[in-house]
mmCIF file of C-alpha atoms in Angstrom:
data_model
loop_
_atom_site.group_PDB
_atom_site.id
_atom_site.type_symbol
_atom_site.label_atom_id
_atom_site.label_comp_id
_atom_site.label_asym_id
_atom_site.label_seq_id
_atom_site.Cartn_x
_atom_site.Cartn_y
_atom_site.Cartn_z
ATOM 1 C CA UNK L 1 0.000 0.000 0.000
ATOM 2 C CA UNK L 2 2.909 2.467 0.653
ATOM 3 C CA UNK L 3 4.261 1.941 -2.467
ATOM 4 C CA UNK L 4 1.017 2.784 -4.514
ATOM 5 C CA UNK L 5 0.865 5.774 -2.141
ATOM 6 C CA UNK L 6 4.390 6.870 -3.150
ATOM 7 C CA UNK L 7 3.611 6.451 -6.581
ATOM 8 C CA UNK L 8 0.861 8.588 -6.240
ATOM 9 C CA UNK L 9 2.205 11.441 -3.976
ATOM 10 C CA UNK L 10 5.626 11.437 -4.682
ATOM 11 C CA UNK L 11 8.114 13.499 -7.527
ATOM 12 C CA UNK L 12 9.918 11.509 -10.365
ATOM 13 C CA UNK L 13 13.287 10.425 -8.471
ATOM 14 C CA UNK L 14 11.309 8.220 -6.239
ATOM 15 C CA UNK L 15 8.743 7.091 -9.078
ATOM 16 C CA UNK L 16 11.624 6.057 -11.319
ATOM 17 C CA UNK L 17 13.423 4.363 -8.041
ATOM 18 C CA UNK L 18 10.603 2.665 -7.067
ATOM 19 C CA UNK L 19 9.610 1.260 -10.974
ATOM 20 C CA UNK L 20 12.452 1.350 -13.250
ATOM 21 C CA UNK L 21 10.118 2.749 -15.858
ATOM 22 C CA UNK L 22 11.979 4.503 -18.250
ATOM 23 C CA UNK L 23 9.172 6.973 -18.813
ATOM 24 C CA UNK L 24 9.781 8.513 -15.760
ATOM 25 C CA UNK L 25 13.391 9.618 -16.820
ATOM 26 C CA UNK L 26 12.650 12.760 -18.956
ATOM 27 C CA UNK L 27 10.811 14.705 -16.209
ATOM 28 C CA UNK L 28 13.251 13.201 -13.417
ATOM 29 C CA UNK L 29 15.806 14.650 -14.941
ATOM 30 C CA UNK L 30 13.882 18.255 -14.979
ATOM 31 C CA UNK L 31 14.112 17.725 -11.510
ATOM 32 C CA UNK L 32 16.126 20.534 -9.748
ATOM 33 C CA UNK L 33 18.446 18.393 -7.288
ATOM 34 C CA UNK L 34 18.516 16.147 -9.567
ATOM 35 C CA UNK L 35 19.993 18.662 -12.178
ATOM 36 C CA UNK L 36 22.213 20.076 -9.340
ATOM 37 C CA UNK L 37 23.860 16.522 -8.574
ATOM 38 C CA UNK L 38 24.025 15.702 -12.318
ATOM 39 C CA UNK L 39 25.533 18.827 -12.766
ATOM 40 C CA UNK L 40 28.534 18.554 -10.330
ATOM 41 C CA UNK L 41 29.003 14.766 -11.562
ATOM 42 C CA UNK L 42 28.809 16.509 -15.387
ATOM 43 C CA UNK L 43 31.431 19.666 -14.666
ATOM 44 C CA UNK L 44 34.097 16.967 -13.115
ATOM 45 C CA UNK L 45 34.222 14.604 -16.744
ATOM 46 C CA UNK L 46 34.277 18.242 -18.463
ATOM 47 C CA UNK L 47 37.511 19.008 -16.650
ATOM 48 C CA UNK L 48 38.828 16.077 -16.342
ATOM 49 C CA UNK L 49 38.401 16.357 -12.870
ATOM 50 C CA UNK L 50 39.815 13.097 -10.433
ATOM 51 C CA UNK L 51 41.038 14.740 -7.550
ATOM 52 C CA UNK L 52 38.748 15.322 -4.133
ATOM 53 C CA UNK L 53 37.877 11.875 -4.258
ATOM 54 C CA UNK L 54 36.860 11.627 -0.316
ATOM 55 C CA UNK L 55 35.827 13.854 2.032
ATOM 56 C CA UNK L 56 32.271 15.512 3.388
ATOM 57 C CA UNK L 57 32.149 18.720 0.716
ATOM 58 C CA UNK L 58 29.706 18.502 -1.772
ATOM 59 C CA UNK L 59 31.691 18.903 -4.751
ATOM 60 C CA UNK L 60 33.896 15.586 -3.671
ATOM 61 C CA UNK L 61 33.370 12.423 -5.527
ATOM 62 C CA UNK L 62 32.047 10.063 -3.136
ATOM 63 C CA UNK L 63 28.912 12.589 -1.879
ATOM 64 C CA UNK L 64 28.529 13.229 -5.924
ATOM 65 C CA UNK L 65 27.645 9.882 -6.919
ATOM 66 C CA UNK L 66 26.172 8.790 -3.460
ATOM 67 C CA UNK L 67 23.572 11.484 -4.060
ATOM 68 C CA UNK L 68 23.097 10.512 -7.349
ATOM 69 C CA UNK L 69 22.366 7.047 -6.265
ATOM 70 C CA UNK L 70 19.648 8.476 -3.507
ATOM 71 C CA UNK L 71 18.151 10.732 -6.768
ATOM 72 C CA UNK L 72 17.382 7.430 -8.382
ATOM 73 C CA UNK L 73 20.144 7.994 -11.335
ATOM 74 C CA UNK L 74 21.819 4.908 -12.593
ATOM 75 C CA UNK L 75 23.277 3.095 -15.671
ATOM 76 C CA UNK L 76 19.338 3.747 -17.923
ATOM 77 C CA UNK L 77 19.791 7.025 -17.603
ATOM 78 C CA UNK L 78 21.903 8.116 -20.613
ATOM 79 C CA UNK L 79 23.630 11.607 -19.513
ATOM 80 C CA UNK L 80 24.089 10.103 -15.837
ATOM 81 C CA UNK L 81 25.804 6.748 -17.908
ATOM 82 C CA UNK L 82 27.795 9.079 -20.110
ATOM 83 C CA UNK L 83 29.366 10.870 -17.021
ATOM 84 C CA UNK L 84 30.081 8.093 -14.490
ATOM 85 C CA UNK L 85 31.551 6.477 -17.998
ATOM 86 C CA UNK L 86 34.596 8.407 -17.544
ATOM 87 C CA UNK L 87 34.920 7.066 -14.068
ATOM 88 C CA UNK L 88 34.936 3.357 -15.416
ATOM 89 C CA UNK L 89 37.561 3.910 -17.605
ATOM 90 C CA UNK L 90 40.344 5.188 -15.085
ATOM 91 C CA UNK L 91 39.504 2.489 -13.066
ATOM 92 C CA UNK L 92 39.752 -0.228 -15.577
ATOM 93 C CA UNK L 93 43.141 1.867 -16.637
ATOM 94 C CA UNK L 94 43.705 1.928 -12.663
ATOM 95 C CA UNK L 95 43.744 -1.194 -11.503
ATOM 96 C CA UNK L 96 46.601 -2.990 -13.380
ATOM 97 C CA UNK L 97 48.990 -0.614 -11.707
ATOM 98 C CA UNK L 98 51.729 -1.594 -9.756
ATOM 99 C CA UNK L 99 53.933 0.459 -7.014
ATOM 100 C CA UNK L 100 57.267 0.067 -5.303
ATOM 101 C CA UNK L 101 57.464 -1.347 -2.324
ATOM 102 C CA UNK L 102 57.743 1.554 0.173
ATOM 103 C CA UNK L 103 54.874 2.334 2.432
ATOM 104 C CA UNK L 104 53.125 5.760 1.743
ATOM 105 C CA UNK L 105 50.368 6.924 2.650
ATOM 106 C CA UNK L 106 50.057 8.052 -1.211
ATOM 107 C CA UNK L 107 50.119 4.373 -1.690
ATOM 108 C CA UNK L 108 47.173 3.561 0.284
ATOM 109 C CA UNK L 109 44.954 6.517 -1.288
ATOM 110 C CA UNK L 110 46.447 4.701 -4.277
ATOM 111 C CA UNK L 111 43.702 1.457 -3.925
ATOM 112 C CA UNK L 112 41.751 3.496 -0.654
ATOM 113 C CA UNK L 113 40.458 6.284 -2.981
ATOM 114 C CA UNK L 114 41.158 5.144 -6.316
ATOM 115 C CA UNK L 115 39.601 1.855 -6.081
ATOM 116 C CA UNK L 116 37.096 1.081 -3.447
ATOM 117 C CA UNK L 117 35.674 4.443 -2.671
ATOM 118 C CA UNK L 118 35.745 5.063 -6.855
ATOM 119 C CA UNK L 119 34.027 1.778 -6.994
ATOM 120 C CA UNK L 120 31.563 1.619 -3.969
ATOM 121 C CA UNK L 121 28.569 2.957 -5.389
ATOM 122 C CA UNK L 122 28.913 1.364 -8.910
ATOM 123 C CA UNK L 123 27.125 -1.646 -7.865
ATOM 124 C CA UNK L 124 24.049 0.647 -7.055
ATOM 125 C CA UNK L 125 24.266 2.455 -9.850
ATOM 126 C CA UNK L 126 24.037 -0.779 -12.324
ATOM 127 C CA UNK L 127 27.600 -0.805 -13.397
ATOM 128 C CA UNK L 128 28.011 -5.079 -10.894
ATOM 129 C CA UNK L 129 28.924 -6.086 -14.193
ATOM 130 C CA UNK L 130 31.607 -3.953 -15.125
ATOM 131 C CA UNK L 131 34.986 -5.976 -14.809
ATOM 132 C CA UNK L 132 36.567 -3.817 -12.665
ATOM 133 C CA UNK L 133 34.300 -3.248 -10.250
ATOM 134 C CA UNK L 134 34.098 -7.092 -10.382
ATOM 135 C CA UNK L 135 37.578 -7.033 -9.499
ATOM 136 C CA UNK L 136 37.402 -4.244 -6.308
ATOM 137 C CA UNK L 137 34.574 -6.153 -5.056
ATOM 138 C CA UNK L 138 36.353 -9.401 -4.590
ATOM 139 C CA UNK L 139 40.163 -7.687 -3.989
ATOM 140 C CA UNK L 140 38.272 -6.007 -0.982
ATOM 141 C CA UNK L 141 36.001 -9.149 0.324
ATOM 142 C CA UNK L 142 39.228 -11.517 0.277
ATOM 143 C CA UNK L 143 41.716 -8.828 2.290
ATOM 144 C CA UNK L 144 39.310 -8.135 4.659
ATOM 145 C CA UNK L 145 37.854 -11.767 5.247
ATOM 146 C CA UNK L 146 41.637 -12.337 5.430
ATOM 147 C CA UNK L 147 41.732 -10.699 8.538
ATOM 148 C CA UNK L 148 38.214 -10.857 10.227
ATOM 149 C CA UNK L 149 38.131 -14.737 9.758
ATOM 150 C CA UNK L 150 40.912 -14.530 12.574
ATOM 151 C CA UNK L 151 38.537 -13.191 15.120
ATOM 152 C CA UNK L 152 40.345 -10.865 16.655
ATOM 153 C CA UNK L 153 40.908 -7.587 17.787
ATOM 154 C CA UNK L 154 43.941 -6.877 18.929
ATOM 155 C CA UNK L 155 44.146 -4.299 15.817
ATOM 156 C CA UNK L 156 47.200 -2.160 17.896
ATOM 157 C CA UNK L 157 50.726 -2.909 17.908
ATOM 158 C CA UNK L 158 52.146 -0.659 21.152
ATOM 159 C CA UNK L 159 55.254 -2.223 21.148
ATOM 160 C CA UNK L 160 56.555 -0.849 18.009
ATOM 161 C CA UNK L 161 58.420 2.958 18.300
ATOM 162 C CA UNK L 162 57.005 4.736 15.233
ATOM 163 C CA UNK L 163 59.816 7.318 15.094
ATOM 164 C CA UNK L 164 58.161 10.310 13.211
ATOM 165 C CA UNK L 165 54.696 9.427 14.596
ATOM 166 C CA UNK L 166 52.239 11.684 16.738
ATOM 167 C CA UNK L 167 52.533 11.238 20.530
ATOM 168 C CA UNK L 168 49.543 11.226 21.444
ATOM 169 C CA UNK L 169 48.208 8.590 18.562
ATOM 170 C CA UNK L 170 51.099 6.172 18.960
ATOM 171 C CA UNK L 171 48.822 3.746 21.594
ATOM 172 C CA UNK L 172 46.582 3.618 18.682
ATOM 173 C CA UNK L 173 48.389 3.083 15.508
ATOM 174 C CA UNK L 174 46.823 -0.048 13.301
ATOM 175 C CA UNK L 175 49.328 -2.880 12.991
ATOM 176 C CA UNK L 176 51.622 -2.095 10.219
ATOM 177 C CA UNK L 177 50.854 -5.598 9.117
ATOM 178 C CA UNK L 178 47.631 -4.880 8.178
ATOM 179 C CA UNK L 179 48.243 -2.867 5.528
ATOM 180 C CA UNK L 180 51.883 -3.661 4.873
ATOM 181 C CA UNK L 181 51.337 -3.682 1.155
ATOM 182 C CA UNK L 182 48.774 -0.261 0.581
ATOM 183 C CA UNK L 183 45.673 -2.410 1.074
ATOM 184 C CA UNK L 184 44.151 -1.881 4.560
ATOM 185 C CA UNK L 185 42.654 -4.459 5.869
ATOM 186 C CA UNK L 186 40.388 -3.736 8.320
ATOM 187 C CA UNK L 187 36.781 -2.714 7.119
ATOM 188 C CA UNK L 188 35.572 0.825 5.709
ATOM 189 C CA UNK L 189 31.710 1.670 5.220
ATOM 190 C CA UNK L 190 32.716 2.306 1.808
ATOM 191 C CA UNK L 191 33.470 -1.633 1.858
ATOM 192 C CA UNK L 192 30.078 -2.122 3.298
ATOM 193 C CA UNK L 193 28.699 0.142 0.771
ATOM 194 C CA UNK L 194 30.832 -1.574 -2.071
ATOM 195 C CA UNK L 195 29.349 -4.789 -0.706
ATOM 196 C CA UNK L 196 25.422 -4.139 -0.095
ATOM 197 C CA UNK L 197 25.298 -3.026 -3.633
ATOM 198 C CA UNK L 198 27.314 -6.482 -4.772
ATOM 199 C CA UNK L 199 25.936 -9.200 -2.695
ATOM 200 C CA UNK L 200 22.623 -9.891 -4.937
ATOM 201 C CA UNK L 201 25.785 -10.565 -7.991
ATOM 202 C CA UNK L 202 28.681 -12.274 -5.932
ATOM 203 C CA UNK L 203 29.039 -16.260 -6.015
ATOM 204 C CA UNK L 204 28.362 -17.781 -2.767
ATOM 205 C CA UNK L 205 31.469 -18.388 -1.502
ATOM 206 C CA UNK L 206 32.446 -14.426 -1.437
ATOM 207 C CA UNK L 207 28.637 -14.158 0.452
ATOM 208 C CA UNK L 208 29.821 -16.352 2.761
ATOM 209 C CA UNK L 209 33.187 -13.895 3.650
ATOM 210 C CA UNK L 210 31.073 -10.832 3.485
ATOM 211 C CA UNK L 211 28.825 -12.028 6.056
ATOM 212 C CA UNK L 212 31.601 -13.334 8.150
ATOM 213 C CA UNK L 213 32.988 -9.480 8.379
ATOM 214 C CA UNK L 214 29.876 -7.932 9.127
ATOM 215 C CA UNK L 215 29.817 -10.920 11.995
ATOM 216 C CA UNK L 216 32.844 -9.081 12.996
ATOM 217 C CA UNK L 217 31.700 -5.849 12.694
ATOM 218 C CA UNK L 218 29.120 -6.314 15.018
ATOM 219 C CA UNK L 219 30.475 -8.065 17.929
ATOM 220 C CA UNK L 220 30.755 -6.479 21.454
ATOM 221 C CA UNK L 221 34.704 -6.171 20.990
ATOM 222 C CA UNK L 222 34.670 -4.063 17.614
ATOM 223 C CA UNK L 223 33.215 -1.153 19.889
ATOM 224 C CA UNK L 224 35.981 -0.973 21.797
ATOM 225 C CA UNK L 225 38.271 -0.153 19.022
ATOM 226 C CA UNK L 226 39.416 3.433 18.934
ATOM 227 C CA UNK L 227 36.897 5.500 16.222
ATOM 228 C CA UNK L 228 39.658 6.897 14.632
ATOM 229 C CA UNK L 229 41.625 4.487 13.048
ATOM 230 C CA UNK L 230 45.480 5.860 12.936
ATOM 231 C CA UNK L 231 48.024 4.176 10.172
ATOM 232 C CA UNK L 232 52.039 4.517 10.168
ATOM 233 C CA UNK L 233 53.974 4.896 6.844
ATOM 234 C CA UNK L 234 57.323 4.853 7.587
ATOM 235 C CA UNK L 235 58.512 5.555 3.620
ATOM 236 C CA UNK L 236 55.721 8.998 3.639
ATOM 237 C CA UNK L 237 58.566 12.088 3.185
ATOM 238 C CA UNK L 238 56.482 14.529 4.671
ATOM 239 C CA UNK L 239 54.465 12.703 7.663
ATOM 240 C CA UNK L 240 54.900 9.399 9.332
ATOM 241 C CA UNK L 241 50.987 8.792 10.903
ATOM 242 C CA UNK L 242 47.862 10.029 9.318
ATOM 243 C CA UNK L 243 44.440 9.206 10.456
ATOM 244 C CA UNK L 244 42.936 7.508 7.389
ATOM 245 C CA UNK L 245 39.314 6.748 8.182
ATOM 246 C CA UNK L 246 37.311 5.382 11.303
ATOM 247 C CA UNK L 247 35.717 2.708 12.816
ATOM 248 C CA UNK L 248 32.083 2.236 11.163
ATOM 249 C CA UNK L 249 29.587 3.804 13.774
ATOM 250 C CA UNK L 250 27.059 1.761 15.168
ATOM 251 C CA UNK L 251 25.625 4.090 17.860
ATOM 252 C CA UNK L 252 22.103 5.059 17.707
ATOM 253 C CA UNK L 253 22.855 8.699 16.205
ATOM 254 C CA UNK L 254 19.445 9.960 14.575
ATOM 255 C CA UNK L 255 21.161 11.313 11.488
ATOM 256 C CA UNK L 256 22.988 8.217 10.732
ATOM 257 C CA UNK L 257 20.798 5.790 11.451
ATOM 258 C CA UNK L 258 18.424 5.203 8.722
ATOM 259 C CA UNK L 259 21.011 5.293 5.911
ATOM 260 C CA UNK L 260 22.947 2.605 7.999
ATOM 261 C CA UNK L 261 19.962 0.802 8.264
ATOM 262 C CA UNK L 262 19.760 0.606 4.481
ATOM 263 C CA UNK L 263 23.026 -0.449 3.874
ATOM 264 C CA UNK L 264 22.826 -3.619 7.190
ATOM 265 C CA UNK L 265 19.806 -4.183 5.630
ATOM 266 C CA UNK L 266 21.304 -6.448 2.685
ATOM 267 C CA UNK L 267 23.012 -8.898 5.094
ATOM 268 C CA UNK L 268 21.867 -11.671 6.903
ATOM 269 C CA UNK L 269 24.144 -11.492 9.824
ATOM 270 C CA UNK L 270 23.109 -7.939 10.693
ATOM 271 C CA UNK L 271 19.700 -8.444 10.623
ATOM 272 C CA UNK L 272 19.914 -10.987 13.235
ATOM 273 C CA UNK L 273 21.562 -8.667 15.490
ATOM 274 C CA UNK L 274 20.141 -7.128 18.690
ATOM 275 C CA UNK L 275 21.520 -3.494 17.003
ATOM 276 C CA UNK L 276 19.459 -4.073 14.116
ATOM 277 C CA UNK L 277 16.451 -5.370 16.083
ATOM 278 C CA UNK L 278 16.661 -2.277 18.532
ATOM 279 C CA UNK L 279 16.789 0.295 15.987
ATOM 280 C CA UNK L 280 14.303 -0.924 13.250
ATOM 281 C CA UNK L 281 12.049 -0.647 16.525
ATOM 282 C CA UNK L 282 12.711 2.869 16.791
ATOM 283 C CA UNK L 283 11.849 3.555 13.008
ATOM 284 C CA UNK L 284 8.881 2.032 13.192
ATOM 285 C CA UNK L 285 7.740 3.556 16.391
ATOM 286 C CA UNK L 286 7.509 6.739 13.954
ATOM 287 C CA UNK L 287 5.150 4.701 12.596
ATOM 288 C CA UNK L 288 1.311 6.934 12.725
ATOM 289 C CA UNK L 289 -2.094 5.143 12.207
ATOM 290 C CA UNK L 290 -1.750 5.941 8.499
ATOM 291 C CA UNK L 291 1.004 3.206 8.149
ATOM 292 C CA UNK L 292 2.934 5.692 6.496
ATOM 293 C CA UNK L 293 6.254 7.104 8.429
ATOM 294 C CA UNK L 294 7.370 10.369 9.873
ATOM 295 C CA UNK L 295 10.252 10.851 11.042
ATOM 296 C CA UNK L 296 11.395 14.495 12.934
ATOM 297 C CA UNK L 297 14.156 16.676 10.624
ATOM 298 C CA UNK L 298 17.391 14.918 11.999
ATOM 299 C CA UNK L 299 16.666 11.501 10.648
ATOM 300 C CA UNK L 300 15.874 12.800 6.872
ATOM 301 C CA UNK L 301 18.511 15.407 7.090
ATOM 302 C CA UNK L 302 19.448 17.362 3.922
ATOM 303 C CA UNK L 303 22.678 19.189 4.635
ATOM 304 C CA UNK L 304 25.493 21.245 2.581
ATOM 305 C CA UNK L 305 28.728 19.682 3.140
ATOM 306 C CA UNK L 306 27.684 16.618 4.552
ATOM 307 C CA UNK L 307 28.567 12.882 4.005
ATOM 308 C CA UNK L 308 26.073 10.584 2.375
ATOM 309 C CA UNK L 309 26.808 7.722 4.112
ATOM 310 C CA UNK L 310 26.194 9.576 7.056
ATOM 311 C CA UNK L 311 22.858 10.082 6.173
ATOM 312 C CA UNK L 312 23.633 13.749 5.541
ATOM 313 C CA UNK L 313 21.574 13.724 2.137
ATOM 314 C CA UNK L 314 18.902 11.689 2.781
ATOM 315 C CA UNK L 315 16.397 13.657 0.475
ATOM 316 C CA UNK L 316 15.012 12.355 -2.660
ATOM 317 C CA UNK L 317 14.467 15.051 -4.637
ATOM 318 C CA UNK L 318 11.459 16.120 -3.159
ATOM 319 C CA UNK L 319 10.121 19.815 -2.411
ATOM 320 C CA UNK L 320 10.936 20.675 1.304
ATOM 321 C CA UNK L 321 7.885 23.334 1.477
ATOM 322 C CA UNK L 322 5.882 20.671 0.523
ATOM 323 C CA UNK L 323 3.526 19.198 3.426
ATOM 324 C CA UNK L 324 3.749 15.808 3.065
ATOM 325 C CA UNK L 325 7.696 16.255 2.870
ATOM 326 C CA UNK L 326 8.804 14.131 6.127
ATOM 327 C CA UNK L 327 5.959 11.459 4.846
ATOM 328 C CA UNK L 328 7.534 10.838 1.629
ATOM 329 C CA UNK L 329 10.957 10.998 2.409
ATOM 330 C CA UNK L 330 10.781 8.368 5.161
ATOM 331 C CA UNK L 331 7.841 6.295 4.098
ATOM 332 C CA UNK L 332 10.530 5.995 0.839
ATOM 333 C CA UNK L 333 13.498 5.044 2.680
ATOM 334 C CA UNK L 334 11.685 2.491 4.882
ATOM 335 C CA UNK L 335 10.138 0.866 1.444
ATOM 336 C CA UNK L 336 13.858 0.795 0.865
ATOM 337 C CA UNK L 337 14.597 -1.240 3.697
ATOM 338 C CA UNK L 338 11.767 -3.451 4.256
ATOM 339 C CA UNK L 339 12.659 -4.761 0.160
ATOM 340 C CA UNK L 340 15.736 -5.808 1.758
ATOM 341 C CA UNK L 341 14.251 -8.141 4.317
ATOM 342 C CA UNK L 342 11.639 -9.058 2.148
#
């Protein structure tokens, strides 16, 4: 019933979204965040543009294409295909690449930001079957099922000096070993991301490691990991320790939640978690007699600057004066969800 109702209530992006029907692309696109988004992914092919690859700002790569993803865009829609094109092709040109064997953290942007926060989206986007995706997908679910198989976390090694390093992070540094080669190989949300989008399209077997690293990622232990997750480079000539990224947040923050709701959603072995259970309780106590949801400003946030998969974009093209704004936007993202565990 909430679907018809979006179908009748709601603007393009979440009509095309919800139906694939390709005559719903001409006045999506005449959407205005929708032209916005498109526009920002457009002006980067027209200069060439592969630098600002991760970070919060709106005109980096990873919030351009996640928003483009929430907008509904993907590989049917012909200028949205023609722009992320020119993303494909440096990363099938990308990936053969080799590098010495010194440590830098240029070396780890290298496959971090080149390859699985470049790829992470394509899945969503209807590019699963592009080789090189292919190939990110299963590089990142064999390193990091390399190490979460293991079962532990003992991720710090204190004994080590780190000459060069920060005082104050040197307690927290990630083993060396665990990215001794430019891969890291502890889990990202991008990787989550990369995989949600790729589970319905990898073999069995790589299913099977995926779900063994969200196991991880969800055990009482992974919280007590430091959130931000320091790295050493010994070979870097300007700076020996860099924080890099951070431990994927499972707290119960309004703005985050929903998105990360959507993205547990696709595996098994988070929605059998108490987390999961706990907070799809909350959503649906926003739940009024209509059936429909509503959920307060925080939880559909639509910020400048903001990450995506923070769930700092979480509109869908729709009009905020309008008055059944909140309605759409999270009756639509619970839709979202509930296909997953459907």
């Amino acid at each position: 019933m909430n679907k018809e109702w979006l179908l009748e209530n709601a603007g393009y992006p979440i009509k095309y979204s919800l139906t694939q029907e390709q005559s719903y692309i001409a006045p999506m696109l005449e959407n205005e965040e929708v032209k916005a988004w498109l526009g920002r992914l457009t002006d980067r092919v027209m200069c060439n543009d592969l630098s600002n690859i991760h970070g919060s700002h709106d005109y980096r790569y990873e919030n351009i294409v996640g928003k483009c993803f929430i907008l509904g865009l993907n590989a049917k829609v012909p200028p949205f295909d023609l722009g992320i094109r020119f993303f494909i092709d440096f990363l099938d040109k990308h990936i053969p690449n080799t590098y010495d064997d010194k440590l830098t953290f240029g070396k780890m942007y290298q496959y971090r930001d080149y390859e699985t926060i470049l790829a992470c989206y394509m899945p969503f986007l209807g590019y699963s079957q592009e080789k090189s995706v292919q190939y990110v997908a299963n590089k990142r679910a064999d390193i990091i099922y390399g190490f979460t198989k293991q079962n532990r976390y003992d991720v710090y090694r204190t004994d080590l000096a780190y000459p060069g390093a920060k005082k104050e992070w040197k307690p927290y540094i990630i083993d060396p070993e665990l990215y001794k080669d430019g891969n890291i190989a502890l889990p990202s949300i991008h990787d989550l991301i990369l995989f949600a989008g790729m589970y319905p399209h990898f073999e069995q077997k790589t299913k099977d490691k995926v779900e063994t690293t969200v196991r991880w990622i969800f055990d009482d232990r992974y919280s007590q990991i430091n959130y931000r997750l320091f790295y050493y480079a010994p070979d870097n000539p300007s700076y020996k320790s860099k924080a890099i990224n951070a431990r994927i947040n499972l707290s119960y923050d309004p703005q985050s939640l929903l998105y990360r709701c959507f993205i547990f959603s696709h595996f098994e072995e988070a929605r059998k978690t108490k987390w999961f259970s706990k907070a799809m309780d909350y959503l649906k106590s926003y739940k009024p007699e209509t059936g429909r949801y509503v959920f307060p400003n925080e939880m559909i946030a639509e910020q400048k600057d903001s990450y995506v998969n923070n769930g700092g974009h979480m509109n869908v093209g729709e009009s905020k004066r309008s008055r059944d704004y909140a309605e759409i936007i999270s009756t639509y993202w619970m839709e979202e969800i509930f296909a997953n565990l459907c």
